[in-house]
Amino acid sequence: TATEISPARIMNETASFFGVTVDDLLGNSRTKQLATARQIAMYLCRELTELSLPRIGEEFGGKDHTTVLYAERKISQLMTEDRMIFNNVTDITNRLRQVR
């Protein structure tokens, strides 16, 4: 059976992939790198878990569900336009799907 992919695992993988901390992902910094990493983590929570938007928002330090929805739409859009974003999301997804 595949390892359960939890928001915590998604955050850990995403943070280590981008060389930031989970606290950075949960924070409110709007530097482009951190905002993108945070949005990718939110996107992956939507794709790889069954959690609702409000629940994912809670996991990210009490963010509003509209923030999560925005992140999901933005990353979906970016993946069609930006090869690097597409590759980053794919790499992190593959890491998460590997059985530890």
JSON list of N, CA and C in Angstrom, two decimals, residues 7 15 26 29 31 39 44 50 52 56 60 62 82:
[
{"chain": "A", "resi": 7, "resn": "PRO", "atom": "N", "xyz": [-0.67, 16.31, 4.65]},
{"chain": "A", "resi": 7, "resn": "PRO", "atom": "CA", "xyz": [-0.23, 17.70, 4.46]},
{"chain": "A", "resi": 7, "resn": "PRO", "atom": "C", "xyz": [1.17, 17.93, 5.04]},
{"chain": "A", "resi": 15, "resn": "ALA", "atom": "N", "xyz": [9.18, 22.03, 1.27]},
{"chain": "A", "resi": 15, "resn": "ALA", "atom": "CA", "xyz": [10.17, 22.89, 1.93]},
{"chain": "A", "resi": 15, "resn": "ALA", "atom": "C", "xyz": [11.58, 22.42, 1.60]},
{"chain": "A", "resi": 26, "resn": "LEU", "atom": "N", "xyz": [4.48, 28.15, 6.24]},
{"chain": "A", "resi": 26, "resn": "LEU", "atom": "CA", "xyz": [3.31, 28.49, 7.05]},
{"chain": "A", "resi": 26, "resn": "LEU", "atom": "C", "xyz": [3.21, 29.98, 7.32]},
{"chain": "A", "resi": 29, "resn": "SER", "atom": "N", "xyz": [5.31, 35.45, 4.54]},
{"chain": "A", "resi": 29, "resn": "SER", "atom": "CA", "xyz": [6.26, 36.10, 3.64]},
{"chain": "A", "resi": 29, "resn": "SER", "atom": "C", "xyz": [5.77, 36.00, 2.21]},
{"chain": "A", "resi": 31, "resn": "THR", "atom": "N", "xyz": [7.73, 36.85, -0.49]},
{"chain": "A", "resi": 31, "resn": "THR", "atom": "CA", "xyz": [8.80, 36.81, -1.50]},
{"chain": "A", "resi": 31, "resn": "THR", "atom": "C", "xyz": [8.37, 35.78, -2.54]},
{"chain": "A", "resi": 39, "resn": "GLN", "atom": "N", "xyz": [2.34, 28.01, -2.53]},
{"chain": "A", "resi": 39, "resn": "GLN", "atom": "CA", "xyz": [1.23, 27.72, -3.44]},
{"chain": "A", "resi": 39, "resn": "GLN", "atom": "C", "xyz": [1.34, 26.31, -4.02]},
{"chain": "A", "resi": 44, "resn": "LEU", "atom": "N", "xyz": [-0.55, 20.78, -4.11]},
{"chain": "A", "resi": 44, "resn": "LEU", "atom": "CA", "xyz": [-0.34, 19.35, -3.90]},
{"chain": "A", "resi": 44, "resn": "LEU", "atom": "C", "xyz": [-1.28, 18.79, -2.85]},
{"chain": "A", "resi": 50, "resn": "GLU", "atom": "N", "xyz": [-7.48, 14.22, 0.35]},
{"chain": "A", "resi": 50, "resn": "GLU", "atom": "CA", "xyz": [-8.93, 14.39, 0.22]},
{"chain": "A", "resi": 50, "resn": "GLU", "atom": "C", "xyz": [-9.42, 15.61, 0.98]},
{"chain": "A", "resi": 52, "resn": "SER", "atom": "N", "xyz": [-10.56, 19.24, 2.37]},
{"chain": "A", "resi": 52, "resn": "SER", "atom": "CA", "xyz": [-11.32, 20.37, 1.84]},
{"chain": "A", "resi": 52, "resn": "SER", "atom": "C", "xyz": [-10.44, 21.62, 1.82]},
{"chain": "A", "resi": 56, "resn": "ILE", "atom": "N", "xyz": [-7.33, 22.56, 4.37]},
{"chain": "A", "resi": 56, "resn": "ILE", "atom": "CA", "xyz": [-5.97, 22.83, 3.90]},
{"chain": "A", "resi": 56, "resn": "ILE", "atom": "C", "xyz": [-5.52, 24.20, 4.41]},
{"chain": "A", "resi": 60, "resn": "PHE", "atom": "N", "xyz": [-2.19, 25.24, 6.81]},
{"chain": "A", "resi": 60, "resn": "PHE", "atom": "CA", "xyz": [-1.22, 26.26, 6.46]},
{"chain": "A", "resi": 60, "resn": "PHE", "atom": "C", "xyz": [-1.31, 27.46, 7.39]},
{"chain": "A", "resi": 62, "resn": "GLY", "atom": "N", "xyz": [-3.87, 28.58, 9.27]},
{"chain": "A", "resi": 62, "resn": "GLY", "atom": "CA", "xyz": [-5.12, 29.33, 9.36]},
{"chain": "A", "resi": 62, "resn": "GLY", "atom": "C", "xyz": [-5.37, 30.26, 8.19]},
{"chain": "A", "resi": 82, "resn": "ASP", "atom": "N", "xyz": [4.75, 27.42, -17.60]},
{"chain": "A", "resi": 82, "resn": "ASP", "atom": "CA", "xyz": [6.12, 27.52, -17.09]},
{"chain": "A", "resi": 82, "resn": "ASP", "atom": "C", "xyz": [6.67, 26.11, -16.85]}
]
